[in-house]
Amino acid sequence: MKQSYNVYLLWLGTLLALLFKSALVIGVVNYTEFQKAYFADFCAVVPSYAVYLAFIIIVLSPAFLLKGRNRAWFLIGINLILSFIFLFDLWNYRAFATFLSLHAISQAANLENLGSSIWSMSRGEDSKLFWDIPVLMAATVFVYRRSHQINRNKLLYVLLTGLAAVYLGYAHYIFDVSEERGQKQWLFSMCWAPSQTVTGLSPLGYHLFDGYNYIADCRPLELTTQEKNDITAWYREKNEVLPGNEYKGLFKGQNLIFIQVESLETFYLKHTLNGREITPVLNRLLENSLYFANFYEQVSNGTTADAEFMANNSIYPLRRGTEYFRYPNNTYNSLPKLFRKEGYSTLAVHPDNKAYWNWQYNMESTGYELCLDATNFQLDEQIGLGLSDGSFFRQTAPLIAERKWPFLVFMITLTNHSTYELPDKYKELTVDAKFSGTMLGKSFHTVHYTDTQLGQFLDRLEKAGILDNTVVVIYGDHTGVHKLYPEEVKSIAPAEDWWLDDEHRVPFIVYHKNLQGREIPTIGGHIDILPTVAYLMGIDEQEYTTTAMGRNLLNTAKNFAVLSDGQFIGQATTERDREQVVSGWEIADKIIRSSYFGTR
């Protein structure tokens, strides 16, 4: 009997180990430090220990259908697999504030050249997820040397699985269905903040639920009549009827260049290090620009691709996975389509491989006539992820000069991507010792480099006589150091407010050499780029008001932005207005998943 009990103790030990690892993950999610992930804190943030235990039991109970050493190897294998999944969850959460999902795994092609960026998300404390493995392996050897016969136990399997499933059904009723709703927390629901979903369901439960949602999401969404009416009503409430102002059609018929800058945050602008400007070119451009200083990132899982998607379509991105991989064939009333109606030639240029974020396929689907990727450039200088910004700008300038006027050109930079690698010969700033070896310190150099190359690019266009009749739109795709390395930024001392706070802000600049510079205080985000630029360029508002989810920031009575986690920044006239605005993300999900504009 003693030997038999030892066999069951292995199963129980694995159960407790996975429960503890769940606590560690929840500790990072809710408190950002492993050291604070004690079980007392754990109890305070989860609906019930029993929910966590039920999911673990369901996964481990098949062990009792196996006999002999197969049972032990099954337990060790499951433990090891889940430990790695939890590890990747932590890395993904640190990078994107969300967790590994099947939709994210389907985008694995994007991992090429990202090894250093991925590894930078690791922490020494992550090793705690694997401390139990050697102990349990040693215990397995000890037990099975003394156990001659270990038989299947189908009854125990059915009993454990049945009890766990019944409890989860009961918990679903208590937390999701009943009027009291337990502790006012959702259980089987994808909340605005992924941390809420993981905390309620447990890390393991989250992945099982994600698998269910993945299968459901892969089916085409058929909108009901009511859902179609809801979309129409949302646009009707969103739209404003205001008289035109001095910005309407200000640059009608002129050329348009979009430059989406990798990881460009607002805090870099207008600041110096040891008496030298970090972004002297951008600072100078502000003298002839409309500068939206209260502009917020709204990207979700797709980061760079999401920013590109919003700028071109003014539709909020998906909250799970990315539209570029899940729905690349969708039809939208896009930026290039609007401008092609006005006689513009359209070009999209990307210094990376066309497969990255499924880029070329999507840009062609979006409506760009010509799409050029890394294969169309001479790869004469690579920095970080790929072609350096300097080489990219230098090779793109003559391509633009050859375009038929008027033209729309969409460009993306790369060099300021984490982990902010830059050859010493390009480092021009003197960075204080407190920043030595930090990602923030390294990013000062890469941002300054990109800024310098941008200036040289504009100089080339000026010499070619292009800037007299060209509007240049510059914006950051998403935050960088504050998104990926917030703990490191906070650890640098002495701290200064201008670089310390993570405000989720990226710059949005509309430059024209003959424009009198002005700072626009209106709060907005990526979703607002298309209607704002279209208004300046004289595109008839009726062409996009029923398709663009964003606002014209140059002519609006509203002042807000909604981030991908549901955070509302700004002011709402009424609570109803606030709810309507936030619900835009759910409306966008339905628009994308049903290919609404392609079927109506």
Coordinates of C-alpha atoms in Angstrom, one line a residue:
M1 CA 0.0 0.0 0.0
K2 CA 2.8 2.4 0.8
Q3 CA 4.2 2.1 -2.7
S4 CA 0.7 2.8 -4.1
Y5 CA 0.4 5.9 -2.0
N6 CA 3.8 7.1 -3.3
V7 CA 2.4 6.9 -6.9
Y8 CA -0.5 9.1 -6.0
L9 CA 1.8 11.5 -4.2
L10 CA 3.6 12.1 -7.5
W11 CA 0.3 13.1 -9.1
L12 CA -0.5 15.4 -6.1
G13 CA 3.0 16.9 -6.2
T14 CA 2.5 17.8 -9.9
L15 CA -0.9 19.3 -9.1
L16 CA 0.5 21.5 -6.4
A17 CA 3.5 22.5 -8.5
L18 CA 1.2 23.7 -11.3
L19 CA -1.0 25.5 -8.8
F20 CA 2.1 27.3 -7.5
K21 CA 3.3 28.2 -11.0
S22 CA -0.2 29.6 -11.7
A23 CA 0.3 31.8 -8.6
L24 CA 3.6 33.0 -9.9
V25 CA 2.1 34.0 -13.3
I26 CA -0.8 35.8 -11.6
G27 CA 1.7 37.6 -9.3
V28 CA 3.6 39.0 -12.3
V29 CA 0.3 40.0 -14.0
N30 CA -1.1 41.8 -11.0
Y31 CA 1.9 43.0 -9.2
T32 CA 4.7 42.9 -11.8
E33 CA 7.1 41.2 -9.4
F34 CA 7.5 37.5 -8.6
Q35 CA 8.5 38.3 -5.0
K36 CA 5.0 39.7 -4.4
A37 CA 3.2 36.6 -5.7
Y38 CA 2.5 35.0 -2.3
F39 CA -0.5 32.9 -1.8
A40 CA -2.1 35.6 0.4
D41 CA -2.0 38.0 -2.5
F42 CA -3.1 35.2 -4.8
C43 CA -6.3 34.6 -2.7
A44 CA -7.1 38.3 -3.0
V45 CA -7.2 38.5 -6.8
V46 CA -8.7 35.2 -8.0
P47 CA -12.4 34.2 -7.7
S48 CA -11.6 30.8 -6.2
Y49 CA -8.7 28.4 -5.8
A50 CA -11.2 25.7 -6.8
V51 CA -11.4 27.1 -10.4
Y52 CA -7.6 26.8 -10.8
L53 CA -7.5 23.3 -9.3
A54 CA -10.4 22.2 -11.5
F55 CA -8.6 23.1 -14.7
I56 CA -5.4 21.4 -13.5
I57 CA -7.2 18.3 -12.4
I58 CA -8.9 18.0 -15.8
V59 CA -5.4 18.1 -17.5
L60 CA -3.7 15.8 -15.1
S61 CA -6.4 13.2 -14.5
P62 CA -5.7 11.3 -17.8
A63 CA -2.6 10.0 -16.0
F64 CA -4.7 7.5 -14.3
L65 CA -5.6 5.9 -17.6
L66 CA -1.9 5.0 -18.0
K67 CA 0.0 2.3 -16.2
G68 CA 3.6 1.8 -15.2
R69 CA 6.2 4.4 -16.0
N70 CA 4.0 5.9 -18.7
R71 CA 2.0 7.6 -16.0
A72 CA 5.1 9.3 -14.6
W73 CA 6.4 10.4 -18.0
F74 CA 2.9 11.8 -18.8
L75 CA 3.0 13.9 -15.6
I76 CA 6.5 15.2 -16.2
G77 CA 5.7 15.9 -19.8
I78 CA 2.6 17.9 -19.0
N79 CA 4.4 19.8 -16.3
L80 CA 7.2 20.7 -18.6
I81 CA 5.0 21.7 -21.5
L82 CA 2.8 23.9 -19.2
S83 CA 5.9 25.4 -17.6
F84 CA 7.2 26.6 -21.0
I85 CA 3.7 27.9 -22.0
F86 CA 3.6 29.9 -18.7
L87 CA 7.1 31.2 -19.5
F88 CA 6.1 32.3 -23.0
D89 CA 3.0 33.9 -21.4
L90 CA 5.2 36.0 -19.2
W91 CA 7.4 37.1 -22.1
N92 CA 4.4 37.9 -24.2
Y93 CA 2.8 39.8 -21.4
R94 CA 5.9 41.9 -20.8
A95 CA 6.1 42.7 -24.5
F96 CA 2.5 43.2 -25.4
A97 CA 0.4 43.3 -22.1
T98 CA -1.4 40.2 -23.4
F99 CA -0.8 36.4 -23.3
L100 CA 0.2 33.7 -25.8
S101 CA -2.7 32.6 -27.9
L102 CA -3.4 30.3 -30.9
H103 CA -3.9 33.4 -33.0
A104 CA -0.5 34.7 -32.0
I105 CA 1.1 31.3 -32.7
S106 CA -0.3 31.4 -36.2
Q107 CA 1.8 34.5 -36.7
A108 CA 5.1 32.7 -35.9
A109 CA 6.6 33.8 -39.2
N110 CA 7.1 37.2 -37.6
L111 CA 9.7 35.8 -35.2
E112 CA 12.5 35.8 -37.8
N113 CA 15.3 38.2 -36.6
L114 CA 13.5 38.9 -33.3
G115 CA 15.6 36.6 -31.2
S116 CA 17.3 39.4 -29.2
S117 CA 14.0 41.2 -28.7
I118 CA 12.3 38.1 -27.4
W119 CA 15.2 37.2 -25.1
S120 CA 15.2 40.7 -23.7
M121 CA 11.8 39.9 -22.2
S122 CA 13.3 37.2 -19.9
R123 CA 14.0 37.7 -16.2
G124 CA 16.1 35.7 -13.8
E125 CA 12.9 35.0 -11.7
D126 CA 11.5 33.0 -14.6
S127 CA 13.6 30.0 -13.7
K128 CA 11.3 29.4 -10.7
L129 CA 8.9 27.9 -13.2
F130 CA 11.2 25.0 -13.6
W131 CA 12.6 24.4 -10.1
D132 CA 10.2 21.6 -9.4
I133 CA 11.1 19.5 -12.5
P134 CA 14.4 18.0 -11.2
V135 CA 12.7 17.2 -7.8
L136 CA 9.7 15.4 -9.4
M137 CA 12.0 13.5 -11.8
A138 CA 14.1 12.3 -8.9
A139 CA 10.9 11.4 -7.0
T140 CA 9.7 9.4 -10.0
V141 CA 12.9 7.4 -10.2
F142 CA 12.6 6.6 -6.4
V143 CA 8.9 5.6 -6.6
Y144 CA 9.2 3.4 -9.7
R145 CA 12.2 1.5 -8.5
R146 CA 9.9 0.3 -5.6
S147 CA 6.7 -0.1 -7.5
H148 CA 6.4 -3.3 -9.5
Q149 CA 2.9 -2.9 -10.7
I150 CA 1.0 0.3 -11.4
N151 CA -2.4 -0.3 -13.0
R152 CA -4.9 1.9 -14.7
N153 CA -7.6 3.5 -12.5
K154 CA -10.5 4.4 -14.8
L155 CA -12.9 5.0 -12.0
L156 CA -10.6 7.6 -10.4
Y157 CA -10.1 9.3 -13.8
V158 CA -13.9 9.5 -14.3
L159 CA -14.5 10.7 -10.7
L160 CA -11.8 13.5 -10.8
T161 CA -12.7 14.7 -14.3
G162 CA -16.4 14.6 -13.5
L163 CA -16.1 16.5 -10.3
A164 CA -13.9 19.2 -11.9
A165 CA -16.2 19.6 -14.8
V166 CA -19.3 19.9 -12.6
Y167 CA -17.6 22.5 -10.4
L168 CA -16.6 24.6 -13.5
G169 CA -20.2 24.5 -14.7
Y170 CA -21.3 25.6 -11.2
A171 CA -18.6 28.4 -11.2
H172 CA -19.7 29.5 -14.7
Y173 CA -23.3 29.9 -13.4
I174 CA -22.1 31.8 -10.2
F175 CA -19.7 34.2 -11.9
D176 CA -21.2 34.6 -15.4
V177 CA -24.9 33.8 -15.3
S178 CA -26.5 34.5 -11.9
E179 CA -27.8 37.9 -11.0
E180 CA -25.4 38.1 -8.1
R181 CA -22.5 37.2 -10.3
G182 CA -20.4 36.0 -7.3
Q183 CA -17.7 38.5 -6.5
K184 CA -18.7 40.7 -9.5
Q185 CA -16.1 39.1 -11.7
W186 CA -16.4 37.4 -15.0
L187 CA -15.1 33.9 -15.5
F188 CA -15.6 32.5 -19.0
S189 CA -15.2 35.9 -20.7
M190 CA -12.5 37.6 -22.7
C191 CA -12.3 40.8 -20.7
W192 CA -10.9 44.2 -21.9
A193 CA -7.7 43.6 -19.9
P194 CA -6.3 40.1 -20.7
S195 CA -4.9 40.1 -17.1
Q196 CA -8.5 39.9 -15.9
T197 CA -9.3 36.9 -18.0
V198 CA -6.2 35.0 -16.9
T199 CA -6.7 35.9 -13.3
G200 CA -10.3 34.7 -13.3
L201 CA -9.7 31.5 -15.3
S202 CA -6.1 30.7 -14.3
P203 CA -3.3 30.6 -16.8
L204 CA -4.2 27.0 -17.8
G205 CA -8.0 27.8 -18.0
Y206 CA -7.2 30.8 -20.1
H207 CA -5.4 28.6 -22.7
L208 CA -8.2 26.0 -22.8
F209 CA -10.8 28.9 -23.2
D210 CA -8.5 30.4 -25.9
G211 CA -8.6 27.1 -27.8
Y212 CA -12.4 27.2 -27.7
N213 CA -12.5 30.8 -28.9
Y214 CA -9.9 30.1 -31.7
I215 CA -12.2 27.4 -33.1
A216 CA -15.2 29.7 -32.9
D217 CA -13.3 32.6 -34.4
C218 CA -12.2 30.5 -37.4
R219 CA -15.8 30.2 -38.5
P220 CA -17.0 33.2 -40.7
L221 CA -19.1 35.6 -38.7
E222 CA -22.6 35.9 -40.0
L223 CA -24.1 39.1 -38.7
T224 CA -27.7 39.1 -37.6
T225 CA -30.1 41.9 -38.7
Q226 CA -29.8 43.4 -35.2
E227 CA -26.0 43.4 -35.3
K228 CA -26.0 45.1 -38.7
N229 CA -28.4 47.7 -37.3
D230 CA -26.1 48.2 -34.3
I231 CA -23.2 48.9 -36.6
T232 CA -25.2 51.5 -38.6
A233 CA -26.4 53.1 -35.3
W234 CA -22.9 53.3 -34.0
Y235 CA -21.7 55.2 -37.0
R236 CA -24.7 57.5 -36.8
E237 CA -23.9 58.3 -33.2
K238 CA -20.2 58.7 -33.9
N239 CA -20.5 61.2 -36.8
E240 CA -20.5 65.0 -36.1
V241 CA -22.2 67.6 -38.3
L242 CA -20.0 70.7 -38.0
P243 CA -19.3 73.6 -40.4
G244 CA -16.0 73.4 -42.2
N245 CA -13.0 75.4 -41.0
E246 CA -9.7 76.8 -42.4
Y247 CA -8.2 73.3 -42.5
K248 CA -10.8 71.8 -44.9
G249 CA -9.1 71.1 -48.3
L250 CA -6.0 73.1 -47.2
F251 CA -3.7 70.8 -49.3
K252 CA -6.1 69.5 -51.9
G253 CA -4.4 67.9 -54.9
Q254 CA -0.9 67.9 -53.3
N255 CA 1.3 64.8 -52.9
L256 CA 1.2 62.9 -49.6
I257 CA 3.9 60.9 -47.9
F258 CA 3.2 58.8 -44.8
I259 CA 6.2 57.8 -42.6
Q260 CA 5.4 55.3 -39.8
V261 CA 8.3 55.4 -37.4
E262 CA 9.2 52.4 -35.4
S263 CA 8.7 52.8 -31.6
L264 CA 8.7 56.6 -31.7
E265 CA 7.3 57.9 -28.4
T266 CA 6.3 61.5 -27.7
F267 CA 8.7 62.0 -24.8
Y268 CA 11.8 62.1 -27.1
L269 CA 10.6 65.3 -28.8
K270 CA 11.7 68.7 -27.4
H271 CA 14.2 67.2 -25.0
T272 CA 17.9 67.2 -24.7
L273 CA 20.7 65.1 -23.4
N274 CA 23.8 67.0 -22.2
G275 CA 22.7 70.1 -24.2
R276 CA 22.0 68.2 -27.4
E277 CA 18.6 67.6 -28.8
I278 CA 17.4 64.0 -29.1
T279 CA 15.3 64.7 -32.2
P280 CA 16.5 68.0 -33.7
V281 CA 14.9 67.3 -37.1
L282 CA 11.5 66.5 -35.7
N283 CA 11.7 69.5 -33.4
R284 CA 12.5 71.7 -36.4
L285 CA 9.7 70.2 -38.5
L286 CA 7.2 71.3 -35.8
E287 CA 7.8 74.9 -36.8
N288 CA 5.9 74.0 -40.0
S289 CA 3.6 71.3 -38.8
L290 CA 0.3 70.6 -37.2
Y291 CA 1.5 68.7 -34.1
F292 CA -1.0 66.5 -32.2
A293 CA 0.8 66.3 -28.8
N294 CA -2.1 64.3 -27.1
F295 CA -2.0 61.4 -29.5
Y296 CA -2.2 57.9 -28.1
E297 CA -1.2 54.4 -29.3
Q298 CA -4.2 52.1 -29.9
V299 CA -2.5 49.0 -31.1
S300 CA -3.4 45.5 -30.0
N301 CA -1.7 42.2 -30.6
G302 CA -0.6 43.3 -34.1
T303 CA 1.5 46.3 -32.8
T304 CA 3.2 47.7 -36.0
A305 CA 0.6 46.0 -38.3
D306 CA -2.2 47.4 -36.2
A307 CA -0.9 50.9 -36.5
E308 CA -0.6 50.5 -40.2
F309 CA -4.1 49.0 -40.4
M310 CA -5.7 51.9 -38.5
A311 CA -3.8 54.6 -40.5
N312 CA -5.0 53.1 -43.7
N313 CA -8.6 52.0 -42.8
S314 CA -9.6 53.9 -39.6
I315 CA -10.9 50.6 -38.1
Y316 CA -10.0 49.5 -34.6
P317 CA -7.8 46.3 -34.8
L318 CA -8.8 42.9 -33.5
R319 CA -8.5 42.2 -29.8
R320 CA -7.3 38.6 -30.5
G321 CA -4.8 37.9 -33.2
T322 CA -4.3 40.3 -36.0
E323 CA -6.4 41.2 -39.0
Y324 CA -3.4 40.9 -41.3
F325 CA -3.1 37.2 -40.7
R326 CA -6.7 36.3 -39.9
Y327 CA -8.6 38.3 -42.5
P328 CA -6.1 39.4 -45.2
N329 CA -8.8 39.3 -48.0
N330 CA -11.2 41.8 -46.3
T331 CA -12.4 44.9 -48.1
Y332 CA -12.3 48.3 -46.5
N333 CA -12.8 51.9 -47.7
S334 CA -9.1 52.5 -47.4
L335 CA -6.8 55.5 -47.7
P336 CA -5.3 54.4 -51.1
K337 CA -8.8 53.7 -52.5
L338 CA -10.0 57.2 -51.5
F339 CA -7.0 58.8 -53.1
R340 CA -7.0 56.7 -56.2
K341 CA -10.5 58.1 -56.8
E342 CA -8.8 61.5 -56.9
G343 CA -6.3 60.4 -59.5
Y344 CA -3.4 59.6 -57.2
S345 CA -0.8 57.0 -57.9
T346 CA -0.1 54.9 -54.8
L347 CA 3.0 53.2 -53.5
A348 CA 3.7 51.3 -50.3
V349 CA 7.4 50.7 -49.3
H350 CA 8.7 48.4 -46.5
P351 CA 12.4 47.7 -45.7
D352 CA 11.6 44.2 -44.3
N353 CA 10.6 41.0 -45.9
K354 CA 7.1 41.1 -47.4
A355 CA 6.0 38.1 -45.3
Y356 CA 6.5 40.1 -42.1
W357 CA 3.0 40.6 -40.7
N358 CA 1.8 39.2 -44.1
W359 CA 2.6 42.8 -45.2
Q360 CA 2.6 42.7 -49.0
Y361 CA -0.5 40.7 -49.4
N362 CA -2.4 43.0 -47.1
M363 CA -1.2 46.2 -48.6
E364 CA -2.2 45.0 -52.1
S365 CA -5.6 44.1 -50.7
T366 CA -5.8 47.5 -49.0
G367 CA -5.5 49.1 -52.4
Y368 CA -1.9 50.1 -53.1
E369 CA -0.9 49.8 -56.7
L370 CA 2.7 49.0 -56.1
C371 CA 4.2 47.4 -53.0
L372 CA 8.0 47.2 -52.5
D373 CA 9.7 45.2 -49.8
A374 CA 13.3 44.3 -48.9
T375 CA 13.8 42.2 -52.0
N376 CA 13.4 45.4 -54.1
F377 CA 16.3 47.2 -52.3
Q378 CA 20.0 46.7 -52.2
L379 CA 20.7 45.3 -48.7
D380 CA 23.9 47.3 -48.3
E381 CA 23.6 48.1 -44.6
Q382 CA 21.6 46.1 -42.1
I383 CA 21.0 47.3 -38.5
G384 CA 18.9 45.4 -36.0
L385 CA 15.9 43.8 -37.8
G386 CA 17.0 44.6 -41.3
L387 CA 17.8 47.4 -43.8
S388 CA 19.0 50.5 -42.0
D389 CA 16.8 53.6 -42.0
G390 CA 19.7 55.5 -43.7
S391 CA 19.9 53.1 -46.6
F392 CA 16.1 52.8 -46.8
F393 CA 15.5 56.5 -47.0
R394 CA 18.4 57.0 -49.4
Q395 CA 17.0 54.3 -51.8
T396 CA 13.4 55.4 -51.5
A397 CA 14.0 59.1 -52.4
P398 CA 14.6 58.4 -56.1
L399 CA 11.6 56.0 -56.2
I400 CA 9.4 58.9 -55.0
A401 CA 10.9 61.3 -57.5
E402 CA 9.9 58.9 -60.3
R403 CA 6.2 58.7 -59.2
K404 CA 3.4 60.3 -61.2
W405 CA 1.9 63.3 -59.5
P406 CA -0.1 63.5 -57.4
F407 CA 1.1 60.5 -55.4
L408 CA 0.4 58.8 -52.1
V409 CA 3.5 57.0 -50.6
F410 CA 3.3 54.9 -47.4
M411 CA 6.7 54.1 -45.7
I412 CA 7.7 52.2 -42.5
T413 CA 11.1 52.5 -40.7
L414 CA 12.9 49.7 -38.8
T415 CA 16.0 50.8 -36.9
N416 CA 14.4 52.0 -33.7
H417 CA 13.0 48.5 -33.0
S418 CA 14.1 46.8 -29.7
T419 CA 16.7 45.9 -28.7
Y420 CA 17.9 49.3 -30.2
E421 CA 21.1 48.1 -31.7
L422 CA 23.3 50.7 -33.4
P423 CA 26.9 50.7 -34.6
D424 CA 29.1 53.0 -32.6
K425 CA 29.9 55.1 -35.7
Y426 CA 26.4 56.4 -35.7
K427 CA 26.2 57.3 -32.0
E428 CA 26.3 61.1 -31.7
L429 CA 24.7 61.7 -28.3
T430 CA 26.5 61.8 -25.0
V431 CA 24.4 59.6 -22.7
D432 CA 24.7 59.9 -18.9
A433 CA 26.2 56.9 -17.0
K434 CA 22.9 56.1 -15.3
F435 CA 21.6 55.1 -18.7
S436 CA 24.5 52.8 -19.5
G437 CA 23.5 49.4 -20.7
T438 CA 19.8 50.2 -20.4
M439 CA 17.3 49.9 -23.3
L440 CA 16.3 53.5 -22.7
G441 CA 19.9 54.7 -23.1
K442 CA 20.3 52.6 -26.3
S443 CA 17.0 54.0 -27.6
F444 CA 18.2 57.5 -27.3
H445 CA 20.9 56.7 -29.9
T446 CA 18.6 54.8 -32.3
V447 CA 15.9 57.5 -32.2
H448 CA 18.5 60.2 -32.8
Y449 CA 19.9 58.2 -35.7
T450 CA 16.4 57.8 -37.3
D451 CA 15.7 61.5 -36.8
T452 CA 19.0 62.3 -38.6
Q453 CA 18.2 60.0 -41.5
L454 CA 14.7 61.4 -41.8
G455 CA 16.2 64.9 -42.1
Q456 CA 18.6 63.8 -44.9
F457 CA 15.6 62.1 -46.7
L458 CA 13.6 65.3 -46.6
D459 CA 16.7 67.3 -47.8
R460 CA 16.8 65.0 -50.9
L461 CA 13.1 65.6 -51.6
E462 CA 13.7 69.3 -51.2
K463 CA 16.5 69.3 -53.7
A464 CA 14.3 67.3 -56.1
G465 CA 11.7 70.0 -55.9
I466 CA 9.1 67.7 -54.3
L467 CA 8.5 69.3 -50.9
D468 CA 6.9 72.5 -52.4
N469 CA 3.8 70.4 -53.2
T470 CA 4.0 67.6 -50.7
V471 CA 2.5 66.9 -47.3
V472 CA 4.5 64.6 -45.0
V473 CA 2.7 62.7 -42.2
I474 CA 4.9 61.3 -39.5
Y475 CA 3.7 59.2 -36.5
G476 CA 4.9 56.6 -34.1
D477 CA 3.5 53.1 -34.6
H478 CA 3.5 52.3 -30.9
T479 CA 5.5 53.0 -27.7
G480 CA 8.8 51.2 -27.3
V481 CA 10.8 51.3 -24.1
H482 CA 7.8 52.0 -22.0
K483 CA 5.9 49.1 -23.5
L484 CA 8.6 46.5 -23.4
Y485 CA 10.9 47.6 -20.5
P486 CA 8.8 49.5 -18.0
E487 CA 10.5 48.0 -14.9
E488 CA 13.9 48.9 -16.2
V489 CA 12.9 52.4 -17.0
K490 CA 11.6 52.9 -13.4
S491 CA 14.8 51.5 -11.9
I492 CA 17.0 54.2 -13.4
A493 CA 18.0 56.8 -10.9
P494 CA 17.9 59.6 -10.4
A495 CA 14.7 59.8 -12.4
E496 CA 13.4 62.7 -14.5
D497 CA 9.7 63.1 -15.2
W498 CA 10.0 63.6 -18.9
W499 CA 11.3 60.1 -19.6
L500 CA 9.9 58.3 -16.6
D501 CA 6.2 58.2 -17.1
D502 CA 4.5 55.8 -19.5
E503 CA 1.7 57.9 -21.0
H504 CA 1.0 55.7 -24.1
R505 CA 1.7 58.7 -26.3
V506 CA 3.2 58.7 -29.7
P507 CA 3.7 61.8 -31.9
F508 CA 1.4 62.6 -34.9
I509 CA 2.8 65.3 -37.1
V510 CA 1.5 66.8 -40.4
Y511 CA 4.3 68.7 -42.1
H512 CA 4.3 71.1 -45.0
K513 CA 7.2 73.5 -45.7
N514 CA 4.8 76.5 -46.2
L515 CA 2.6 75.7 -43.1
Q516 CA 2.7 77.9 -40.0
G517 CA 3.3 75.5 -37.1
R518 CA 0.6 74.9 -34.6
E519 CA 0.1 72.5 -31.7
I520 CA -3.4 70.8 -31.7
P521 CA -4.4 69.9 -28.1
T522 CA -7.3 67.6 -29.1
I523 CA -6.9 64.1 -27.7
G524 CA -6.9 61.3 -30.4
G525 CA -5.2 58.1 -31.6
H526 CA -4.2 56.0 -34.6
I527 CA -7.9 55.5 -35.5
D528 CA -8.2 59.3 -36.3
I529 CA -5.3 59.5 -38.8
L530 CA -7.4 58.8 -41.9
P531 CA -10.3 61.2 -41.4
T532 CA -7.9 64.0 -40.2
V533 CA -5.6 63.7 -43.2
A534 CA -8.4 63.2 -45.7
Y535 CA -10.0 66.4 -44.4
L536 CA -6.8 68.4 -45.0
M537 CA -6.4 66.8 -48.5
G538 CA -9.8 67.8 -49.6
I539 CA -11.4 64.4 -49.8
D540 CA -15.2 64.7 -49.7
E541 CA -16.3 63.8 -46.1
Q542 CA -19.2 61.8 -47.4
E543 CA -16.7 59.4 -48.9
Y544 CA -15.6 58.1 -45.5
T545 CA -17.8 59.2 -42.7
T546 CA -19.8 56.0 -42.7
T547 CA -16.7 53.8 -42.9
A548 CA -14.0 55.5 -40.8
M549 CA -14.4 54.8 -37.0
G550 CA -12.1 57.7 -36.2
R551 CA -12.7 61.5 -35.9
N552 CA -11.3 64.4 -37.8
L553 CA -9.1 65.9 -35.0
L554 CA -9.1 69.3 -36.8
N555 CA -12.8 69.7 -36.6
T556 CA -14.4 67.9 -33.7
A557 CA -16.2 68.8 -30.5
K558 CA -15.1 65.5 -28.9
N559 CA -11.9 65.0 -27.0
F560 CA -10.9 61.4 -26.2
A561 CA -9.0 58.2 -27.2
V562 CA -9.8 54.6 -26.2
L563 CA -6.8 52.3 -25.8
S564 CA -6.8 48.6 -26.7
D565 CA -7.4 47.6 -23.0
G566 CA -10.6 49.7 -22.9
Q567 CA -9.0 52.6 -21.1
F568 CA -10.8 55.8 -21.9
I569 CA -8.6 58.9 -22.0
G570 CA -10.2 62.3 -22.2
Q571 CA -13.7 63.6 -21.5
A572 CA -17.1 62.3 -22.4
T573 CA -20.2 64.5 -22.5
T574 CA -22.4 61.8 -20.9
E575 CA -21.9 58.3 -19.7
R576 CA -23.9 57.1 -22.7
D577 CA -21.3 58.8 -25.0
R578 CA -18.5 57.1 -23.1
E579 CA -20.2 53.7 -23.5
Q580 CA -20.8 54.3 -27.2
V581 CA -17.2 55.2 -27.8
V582 CA -15.7 52.2 -25.9
S583 CA -18.1 49.8 -27.7
G584 CA -16.4 50.8 -31.0
W585 CA -13.8 48.0 -30.4
E586 CA -16.6 45.4 -30.3
I587 CA -18.2 46.9 -33.4
A588 CA -14.8 46.8 -35.1
D589 CA -14.4 43.1 -34.3
K590 CA -17.7 42.4 -36.0
I591 CA -16.9 44.5 -39.0
I592 CA -13.6 42.7 -39.5
R593 CA -14.7 39.2 -38.7
S594 CA -17.8 39.5 -41.1
S595 CA -16.0 41.5 -43.8
Y596 CA -18.8 43.9 -43.3
F597 CA -17.7 46.4 -46.0
G598 CA -17.1 43.7 -48.5
T599 CA -20.6 42.1 -48.2
R600 CA -23.0 45.0 -47.6

